[in-house]
């Protein structure tokens, strides 16, 4: 084991340190690579000379026995004469606090998803055998948004029920911890449920639209001053949240997606085709319709493998779509759950009829002035507008965000619109098709830019 921690140091002959990820009062976290597996890990380094090293050992002993998708996996605990080394799952994401600060809004769907995932973690912790676990220190900084999965980190002050005693002292946080913990009461499941209620309350200002009144009633009960007035278990709280989710309304589905480009060559067709393929890969039954004069689809057909045609609809892999036929050509179009309509750079007069509008902006400097389209995306249309910067850098994305006074999604580089991949699936998740009113602006793994430059 190396005692001198430097980039490229090798720990225990297995882990190559790549770079520091962050530093806190209790130690430093490094990105590392397992040399034989080639997998990334996070290595927390705790000096033995400091008091927080005791919490490192406590956290490792707790986490190594846990197995839940919302809790980081512990792989190794090593030590040398100077340090402890806690090797755990490397989580790509950001804290719930930072995630929300970067958003214009989150959907009701995402709000309920996060609440339900959080409850599920605590259902697991509170039902561990033989000793249930209370977390005690829930706050937004300890919740990591990793794709669409929440991860709970920092178990340094958690306690098993039989050890919870009155040693909580000042380890909690005033904003999110149950009030009885600061008066010497024993830590309990009721305290964790109080914290979940406070996290729900923390997220509400960021939710797009008015949540059902039942949500406020749930928060009020979960955060009651007296522990015996709260929900008895995490299962009971989860059931209440699921009930409010079911009552929140799922009548409107995204059936029509209009894709419009600001300029020729900005990639509107590429994104429309790619989105169609991804939706079908996700089982959503989508059809592409070419409603522009470029004839791009039929020009691409000679370069596509295993293409077949049925009653005018061309299919290849996950792609299904219709090229633009002339007025004299009559075809019998099949129906699909979602229609992705590619308008190219021609803004249609009936754009307001679309459930969702994707405005694709190109990255070239001469494409950055979009004055000619600004007036077309106002009023109720703007509520359904999602802005995508394609083949752009951060500077271009910021430029579009300022002009349109709205967040911008920086679309990842993609060479194959007919292919499938995690990046494209995350893009579809960002659009949040489905359950509650208009599709909403989410942040997953994409990059977003707002007019403030964030």
Coordinates of C-alpha atoms in Angstrom, one line a residue:
X1 CA 0.0 0.0 0.0
X2 CA 1.3 3.4 -0.9
X3 CA 1.6 6.0 1.9
X4 CA 2.3 8.9 -0.4
X5 CA -0.9 9.5 -2.3
X6 CA -0.2 10.8 -5.9
X7 CA -1.9 10.5 -9.2
X8 CA -1.0 7.1 -10.8
X9 CA -0.2 5.6 -7.4
X10 CA -1.1 1.9 -7.1
X11 CA -3.0 0.8 -4.0
X12 CA -2.7 -2.8 -2.9
X13 CA -1.4 -3.7 -6.4
X14 CA -4.9 -3.4 -7.8
X15 CA -6.2 0.2 -7.9
X16 CA -4.5 2.9 -10.0
X17 CA -5.4 6.4 -8.7
X18 CA -6.4 8.6 -11.6
X19 CA -7.3 12.0 -10.1
X20 CA -8.7 13.6 -7.0
X21 CA -12.5 14.0 -7.1
X22 CA -12.9 16.1 -4.0
X23 CA -11.7 16.8 -0.5
X24 CA -13.6 17.2 2.8
X25 CA -12.9 17.6 6.5
X26 CA -12.6 13.8 6.9
X27 CA -10.4 12.9 3.9
X28 CA -9.9 13.0 0.1
X29 CA -11.8 11.0 -2.6
X30 CA -9.9 9.8 -5.7
X31 CA -11.1 8.3 -8.9
X32 CA -9.4 5.0 -9.4
X33 CA -9.3 2.2 -11.9
X34 CA -9.2 -1.5 -11.0
X35 CA -6.2 -2.7 -13.0
X36 CA -7.4 -6.2 -14.0
X37 CA -11.2 -5.4 -14.4
X38 CA -10.7 -2.0 -16.0
X39 CA -13.6 -0.6 -13.9
X40 CA -13.7 2.8 -12.2
X41 CA -13.9 3.0 -8.4
X42 CA -14.0 5.8 -5.9
X43 CA -11.3 5.6 -3.2
X44 CA -11.8 7.5 0.0
X45 CA -8.6 8.2 1.9
X46 CA -8.9 8.8 5.7
X47 CA -5.8 9.6 7.7
X48 CA -5.5 7.5 10.8
X49 CA -4.3 10.5 12.8
X50 CA -7.7 12.2 12.5
X51 CA -10.9 11.6 14.5
X52 CA -13.1 11.2 11.3
X53 CA -11.2 8.0 10.5
X54 CA -13.5 6.3 13.1
X55 CA -16.5 7.3 11.0
X56 CA -14.7 5.9 7.9
X57 CA -14.5 2.5 9.6
X58 CA -18.1 2.7 10.9
X59 CA -19.3 3.6 7.4
X60 CA -17.4 0.8 5.8
X61 CA -18.6 -1.8 8.3
X62 CA -22.2 -0.7 7.7
X63 CA -22.1 -0.4 3.9
X64 CA -20.3 -3.7 3.1
X65 CA -23.3 -5.7 4.2
X66 CA -25.9 -3.7 2.2
X67 CA -27.2 -4.5 -1.2
X68 CA -29.6 -2.0 -2.8
X69 CA -29.5 -0.1 -6.1
X70 CA -29.9 3.2 -4.1
X71 CA -26.8 2.5 -1.9
X72 CA -23.2 2.5 -3.1
X73 CA -21.4 -0.8 -3.2
X74 CA -18.4 -1.2 -1.0
X75 CA -15.6 -3.3 -2.6
X76 CA -12.7 -3.1 -0.2
X77 CA -11.4 -1.5 3.0
X78 CA -7.6 -1.3 3.1
X79 CA -5.1 0.3 5.4
X80 CA -1.4 1.1 5.8
X81 CA 0.5 2.8 8.6
X82 CA -0.9 6.2 7.7
X83 CA -4.3 5.9 6.1
X84 CA -7.5 3.9 5.7
X85 CA -8.7 3.3 2.1
X86 CA -12.4 2.8 1.5
X87 CA -12.9 1.5 -2.1
X88 CA -16.5 1.8 -3.3
X89 CA -18.7 2.2 -6.3
X90 CA -17.9 5.3 -8.4
X91 CA -21.2 7.2 -8.8
X92 CA -21.6 9.5 -11.8
X93 CA -24.0 12.2 -10.8
X94 CA -24.6 15.2 -8.6
X95 CA -26.3 16.0 -5.4
X96 CA -30.0 16.5 -5.3
X97 CA -29.3 20.1 -4.2
X98 CA -27.2 20.9 -7.2
X99 CA -29.5 19.0 -9.5
X100 CA -32.5 21.2 -8.5
X101 CA -30.5 24.4 -8.5
X102 CA -29.7 23.9 -12.2
X103 CA -33.3 23.3 -13.2
X104 CA -35.9 25.6 -14.4
X105 CA -38.4 23.0 -13.2
X106 CA -38.8 19.2 -12.8
X107 CA -41.9 17.3 -13.8
X108 CA -44.4 15.9 -11.4
X109 CA -43.5 12.5 -12.7
X110 CA -39.9 13.0 -11.7
X111 CA -40.9 14.4 -8.3
X112 CA -43.0 11.2 -7.5
X113 CA -40.2 9.0 -8.9
X114 CA -37.7 10.5 -6.6
X115 CA -40.0 10.3 -3.6
X116 CA -40.8 6.7 -4.3
X117 CA -37.1 5.8 -4.8
X118 CA -36.2 7.5 -1.5
X119 CA -38.9 5.6 0.4
X120 CA -37.7 2.4 -1.2
X121 CA -34.2 2.9 0.2
X122 CA -35.6 3.4 3.7
X123 CA -38.0 0.5 3.5
X124 CA -34.8 -1.6 2.8
X125 CA -32.8 0.0 5.7
X126 CA -35.6 -0.2 8.2
X127 CA -36.2 -3.9 7.5
X128 CA -32.7 -5.2 7.6
X129 CA -32.2 -8.4 9.5
X130 CA -31.2 -9.0 12.2
X131 CA -30.6 -5.3 12.9
X132 CA -32.6 -2.5 11.1
X133 CA -30.7 0.6 10.3
X134 CA -31.6 4.3 10.9
X135 CA -29.8 6.8 8.7
X136 CA -30.2 10.0 10.9
X137 CA -28.6 12.5 8.5
X138 CA -30.7 12.8 5.4
X139 CA -30.3 16.0 3.4
X140 CA -30.1 17.0 -0.3
X141 CA -26.3 16.9 -0.3
X142 CA -26.3 13.2 0.7
X143 CA -28.7 12.2 -2.1
X144 CA -27.0 11.8 -5.5
X145 CA -29.0 11.9 -8.7
X146 CA -27.3 9.2 -10.9
X147 CA -29.2 9.1 -14.2
X148 CA -32.8 8.4 -13.0
X149 CA -31.7 6.6 -9.9
X150 CA -31.2 8.2 -6.5
X151 CA -28.2 7.1 -4.5
X152 CA -27.8 7.7 -0.8
X153 CA -24.3 8.4 0.4
X154 CA -22.5 9.2 3.7
X155 CA -23.5 6.6 6.2
X156 CA -21.1 7.9 8.8
X157 CA -23.6 8.7 11.5
X158 CA -26.2 6.0 10.9
X159 CA -27.0 3.6 13.7
X160 CA -28.6 0.2 14.2
X161 CA -31.7 0.3 16.3
X162 CA -30.2 -1.3 19.3
X163 CA -27.2 1.1 19.3
X164 CA -29.1 4.4 18.5
X165 CA -29.1 5.7 22.1
X166 CA -28.8 9.4 22.6
X167 CA -25.5 9.9 20.9
X168 CA -26.9 11.7 17.9
X169 CA -25.8 15.1 19.4
X170 CA -25.0 17.6 16.6
X171 CA -24.3 15.2 13.8
X172 CA -27.7 15.9 12.2
X173 CA -28.8 19.0 10.3
X174 CA -31.4 21.4 11.7
X175 CA -33.2 21.9 8.4
X176 CA -33.9 18.2 7.7
X177 CA -33.5 16.2 10.9
X178 CA -36.3 15.5 13.3
X179 CA -36.5 17.9 16.2
X180 CA -36.5 15.3 18.9
X181 CA -33.0 14.2 17.9
X182 CA -31.6 17.5 19.2
X183 CA -33.1 17.0 22.6
X184 CA -31.4 13.8 23.3
X185 CA -34.1 11.3 22.1
X186 CA -33.1 8.0 20.6
X187 CA -32.7 7.9 16.8
X188 CA -35.6 6.0 15.3
X189 CA -37.4 5.2 12.0
X190 CA -39.7 8.1 12.8
X191 CA -36.8 10.5 12.5
X192 CA -35.9 9.2 9.0
X193 CA -39.5 9.6 7.9
X194 CA -39.5 13.1 9.1
X195 CA -36.4 13.8 7.0
X196 CA -38.1 12.3 3.9
X197 CA -41.0 14.6 4.4
X198 CA -38.6 17.6 4.6
X199 CA -36.9 16.4 1.3
X200 CA -40.3 16.3 -0.4
X201 CA -41.0 19.9 0.9
X202 CA -37.5 21.0 -0.4
X203 CA -38.4 19.7 -3.9
X204 CA -41.8 21.3 -4.2
X205 CA -40.7 24.8 -5.4
X206 CA -39.0 23.1 -8.4
X207 CA -42.0 21.0 -9.5
X208 CA -43.7 22.0 -12.8
X209 CA -47.4 22.7 -12.1
X210 CA -49.5 22.3 -9.0
X211 CA -49.1 19.1 -7.1
X212 CA -52.3 17.4 -5.7
X213 CA -53.3 18.7 -2.3
X214 CA -52.7 15.2 -1.0
X215 CA -48.9 15.7 -1.3
X216 CA -49.0 18.6 1.1
X217 CA -51.1 16.5 3.5
X218 CA -48.4 13.7 3.3
X219 CA -45.6 16.2 4.0
X220 CA -47.6 17.6 7.0
X221 CA -48.0 14.2 8.5
X222 CA -44.5 13.0 7.8
X223 CA -43.0 16.2 9.5
X224 CA -45.3 16.3 12.5
X225 CA -43.5 17.6 15.6
X226 CA -44.6 14.5 17.6
X227 CA -43.1 11.2 16.3
X228 CA -46.2 9.2 17.1
X229 CA -48.2 11.5 14.8
X230 CA -46.1 10.6 11.8
X231 CA -46.3 7.6 9.5
X232 CA -45.4 4.4 11.4
X233 CA -43.2 2.9 8.6
X234 CA -41.5 3.8 5.4
X235 CA -43.9 1.3 3.7
X236 CA -46.9 3.4 4.9
X237 CA -45.3 6.6 3.7
X238 CA -44.5 5.0 0.3
X239 CA -48.1 3.8 -0.1
X240 CA -49.4 7.3 0.6
X241 CA -47.0 8.8 -2.0
X242 CA -48.0 6.2 -4.6
X243 CA -51.7 7.0 -3.9
X244 CA -51.1 10.7 -4.5
X245 CA -49.1 9.8 -7.7
X246 CA -52.1 7.8 -9.0
X247 CA -54.5 10.7 -8.2
X248 CA -52.3 13.3 -9.9
X249 CA -53.8 12.8 -13.4
X250 CA -52.5 10.9 -16.4
X251 CA -55.1 11.8 -19.0
X252 CA -52.9 13.5 -21.5
X253 CA -50.2 11.6 -23.4
X254 CA -47.6 13.0 -25.8
X255 CA -48.9 11.7 -29.1
X256 CA -47.4 14.2 -31.6
X257 CA -43.8 15.5 -31.5
X258 CA -42.9 18.3 -34.0
X259 CA -39.1 18.6 -34.8
X260 CA -38.2 22.0 -36.3
X261 CA -34.7 23.3 -37.2
X262 CA -33.6 26.9 -37.1
X263 CA -31.5 26.5 -40.2
X264 CA -30.8 24.1 -43.0
X265 CA -28.2 21.5 -41.9
X266 CA -28.7 21.9 -38.2
X267 CA -29.6 18.3 -37.8
X268 CA -33.4 18.3 -37.3
X269 CA -33.9 15.2 -39.4
X270 CA -31.1 13.4 -37.7
X271 CA -32.6 14.0 -34.3
X272 CA -36.2 13.1 -35.5
X273 CA -35.0 9.8 -36.9
X274 CA -32.9 9.1 -33.9
X275 CA -35.7 9.8 -31.5
X276 CA -38.1 7.6 -33.4
X277 CA -35.6 4.7 -33.2
X278 CA -35.1 5.2 -29.5
X279 CA -38.8 5.4 -28.6
X280 CA -39.3 2.1 -30.5
X281 CA -36.4 0.5 -28.7
X282 CA -38.1 1.6 -25.4
X283 CA -41.3 -0.1 -26.6
X284 CA -43.2 3.2 -27.2
X285 CA -44.4 2.5 -30.8
X286 CA -43.3 5.6 -32.7
X287 CA -43.5 6.5 -36.4
X288 CA -41.4 9.1 -38.3
X289 CA -43.1 11.4 -40.8
X290 CA -41.1 13.5 -43.2
X291 CA -42.9 16.8 -43.7
X292 CA -40.3 18.8 -45.5
X293 CA -39.0 19.0 -49.1
X294 CA -35.4 17.6 -48.5
X295 CA -36.3 14.0 -49.4
X296 CA -33.6 13.1 -46.8
X297 CA -35.2 9.7 -45.9
X298 CA -35.3 8.2 -49.4
X299 CA -31.8 9.6 -50.1
X300 CA -30.6 7.7 -47.0
X301 CA -32.2 4.4 -48.0
X302 CA -29.5 3.2 -50.4
X303 CA -27.0 3.5 -47.6
X304 CA -29.1 1.5 -45.0
X305 CA -28.8 -2.3 -44.6
X306 CA -31.8 -4.6 -44.2
X307 CA -34.4 -2.0 -45.2
X308 CA -37.8 -3.2 -46.1
X309 CA -41.0 -1.5 -47.2
X310 CA -44.6 -2.2 -46.5
X311 CA -47.5 -0.1 -47.9
X312 CA -45.2 2.9 -48.1
X313 CA -43.7 2.6 -44.7
X314 CA -39.9 2.0 -44.5
X315 CA -38.5 -0.1 -41.7
X316 CA -35.0 -0.9 -40.6
X317 CA -34.1 -2.1 -37.1
X318 CA -36.0 0.1 -34.7
X319 CA -36.9 2.7 -37.3
X320 CA -40.3 2.9 -38.9
X321 CA -41.3 5.9 -41.0
X322 CA -42.8 7.5 -44.1
X323 CA -41.0 9.7 -46.5
X324 CA -42.9 12.7 -47.9
X325 CA -45.0 11.6 -50.8
X326 CA -46.5 13.9 -53.3
X327 CA -50.2 14.9 -53.2
X328 CA -50.9 12.5 -56.0
X329 CA -49.6 9.5 -54.0
X330 CA -52.2 7.8 -51.8
X331 CA -50.9 5.4 -49.1
X332 CA -52.7 3.6 -46.2
X333 CA -50.8 4.9 -43.1
X334 CA -50.7 2.8 -40.0
X335 CA -51.3 4.3 -36.6
X336 CA -48.8 4.6 -33.8
X337 CA -48.8 5.8 -30.2
X338 CA -46.3 8.6 -31.0
X339 CA -45.9 10.5 -34.3
X340 CA -42.5 12.2 -34.8
X341 CA -43.0 14.8 -37.5
X342 CA -39.8 16.2 -39.2
X343 CA -40.6 19.6 -40.5
X344 CA -37.0 20.4 -41.4
X345 CA -36.4 24.2 -41.2
X346 CA -40.0 24.9 -42.3
X347 CA -42.1 26.1 -39.4
X348 CA -45.7 24.8 -40.0
X349 CA -48.8 26.9 -39.5
X350 CA -50.4 24.3 -37.3
X351 CA -47.5 23.9 -34.9
X352 CA -49.7 24.6 -31.9
X353 CA -51.4 21.3 -32.5
X354 CA -48.3 19.4 -31.5
X355 CA -48.0 18.0 -27.9
X356 CA -44.2 18.7 -27.9
X357 CA -42.0 20.9 -30.0
X358 CA -38.3 20.3 -30.4
X359 CA -36.4 23.3 -31.8
X360 CA -33.0 22.2 -33.1
X361 CA -30.3 24.8 -33.3
X362 CA -27.1 24.4 -35.2
X363 CA -23.6 25.1 -33.9
X364 CA -22.0 27.1 -36.7
X365 CA -21.4 30.8 -35.9
X366 CA -23.7 31.9 -38.8
X367 CA -26.5 29.8 -37.3
X368 CA -26.5 31.6 -34.0
X369 CA -28.8 34.4 -34.9
X370 CA -32.4 33.0 -34.8
X371 CA -34.3 36.3 -34.8
X372 CA -36.6 35.0 -37.6
X373 CA -38.0 32.2 -35.4
X374 CA -38.3 34.0 -32.0
X375 CA -41.8 35.3 -32.6
X376 CA -43.1 31.9 -33.6
X377 CA -42.4 30.3 -30.2
X378 CA -44.3 32.4 -27.7
X379 CA -47.4 32.0 -25.6
X380 CA -48.8 28.5 -25.1
X381 CA -46.5 27.1 -27.8
X382 CA -43.5 28.1 -25.7
X383 CA -44.8 26.0 -22.8
X384 CA -44.3 22.9 -25.0
X385 CA -41.0 23.9 -26.5
X386 CA -37.8 22.1 -25.9
X387 CA -34.6 23.6 -27.3
X388 CA -31.8 21.3 -28.5
X389 CA -28.3 22.6 -29.4
X390 CA -27.0 20.1 -31.9
X391 CA -23.3 19.9 -33.0
X392 CA -22.7 22.8 -30.6
X393 CA -20.3 23.8 -27.9
X394 CA -21.0 25.5 -24.6
X395 CA -20.7 29.0 -26.1
X396 CA -23.3 28.3 -28.7
X397 CA -25.7 26.7 -26.2
X398 CA -25.5 29.8 -24.0
X399 CA -26.1 32.0 -27.0
X400 CA -29.4 30.1 -27.8
X401 CA -30.4 30.1 -24.1
X402 CA -30.1 33.9 -24.0
X403 CA -32.0 34.5 -27.2
X404 CA -34.9 32.2 -26.3
X405 CA -34.9 32.9 -22.6
X406 CA -35.1 29.2 -21.8
X407 CA -32.9 26.2 -20.9
X408 CA -31.1 24.5 -23.7
X409 CA -30.2 20.8 -24.0
X410 CA -26.7 20.1 -25.5
X411 CA -27.2 17.1 -27.6
X412 CA -24.4 14.5 -27.6
X413 CA -22.3 13.9 -30.7
X414 CA -24.0 11.1 -32.7
X415 CA -22.9 9.6 -36.0
X416 CA -25.6 7.0 -36.5
X417 CA -29.2 8.2 -36.2
X418 CA -30.6 4.7 -36.7
X419 CA -28.5 3.2 -33.9
X420 CA -29.5 2.7 -30.2
X421 CA -27.5 3.7 -27.2
X422 CA -27.6 4.9 -23.6
X423 CA -27.1 8.6 -24.6
X424 CA -30.2 8.5 -26.8
X425 CA -32.2 6.7 -24.2
X426 CA -31.3 9.4 -21.7
X427 CA -32.4 12.0 -24.2
X428 CA -35.8 10.3 -24.4
X429 CA -36.0 10.2 -20.6
X430 CA -35.2 13.9 -20.5
X431 CA -38.2 14.6 -22.7
X432 CA -40.3 12.7 -20.1
X433 CA -43.0 11.4 -22.3
X434 CA -46.3 10.3 -20.9
X435 CA -48.1 10.6 -17.7
X436 CA -48.8 14.1 -16.6
X437 CA -49.7 16.9 -19.0
X438 CA -47.0 18.4 -21.1
X439 CA -43.6 16.8 -21.4
X440 CA -41.3 18.5 -19.0
X441 CA -37.7 19.7 -18.8
X442 CA -35.6 17.2 -16.8
X443 CA -32.0 16.9 -16.3
X444 CA -30.5 13.4 -16.5
X445 CA -27.0 12.9 -18.1
X446 CA -27.3 15.7 -20.6
X447 CA -25.8 19.1 -20.3
X448 CA -28.0 22.2 -19.9
X449 CA -27.4 25.9 -20.3
X450 CA -29.5 28.7 -19.1
X451 CA -29.3 32.4 -20.0
X452 CA -27.5 33.1 -16.7
X453 CA -24.6 31.0 -18.0
X454 CA -25.1 28.1 -15.6

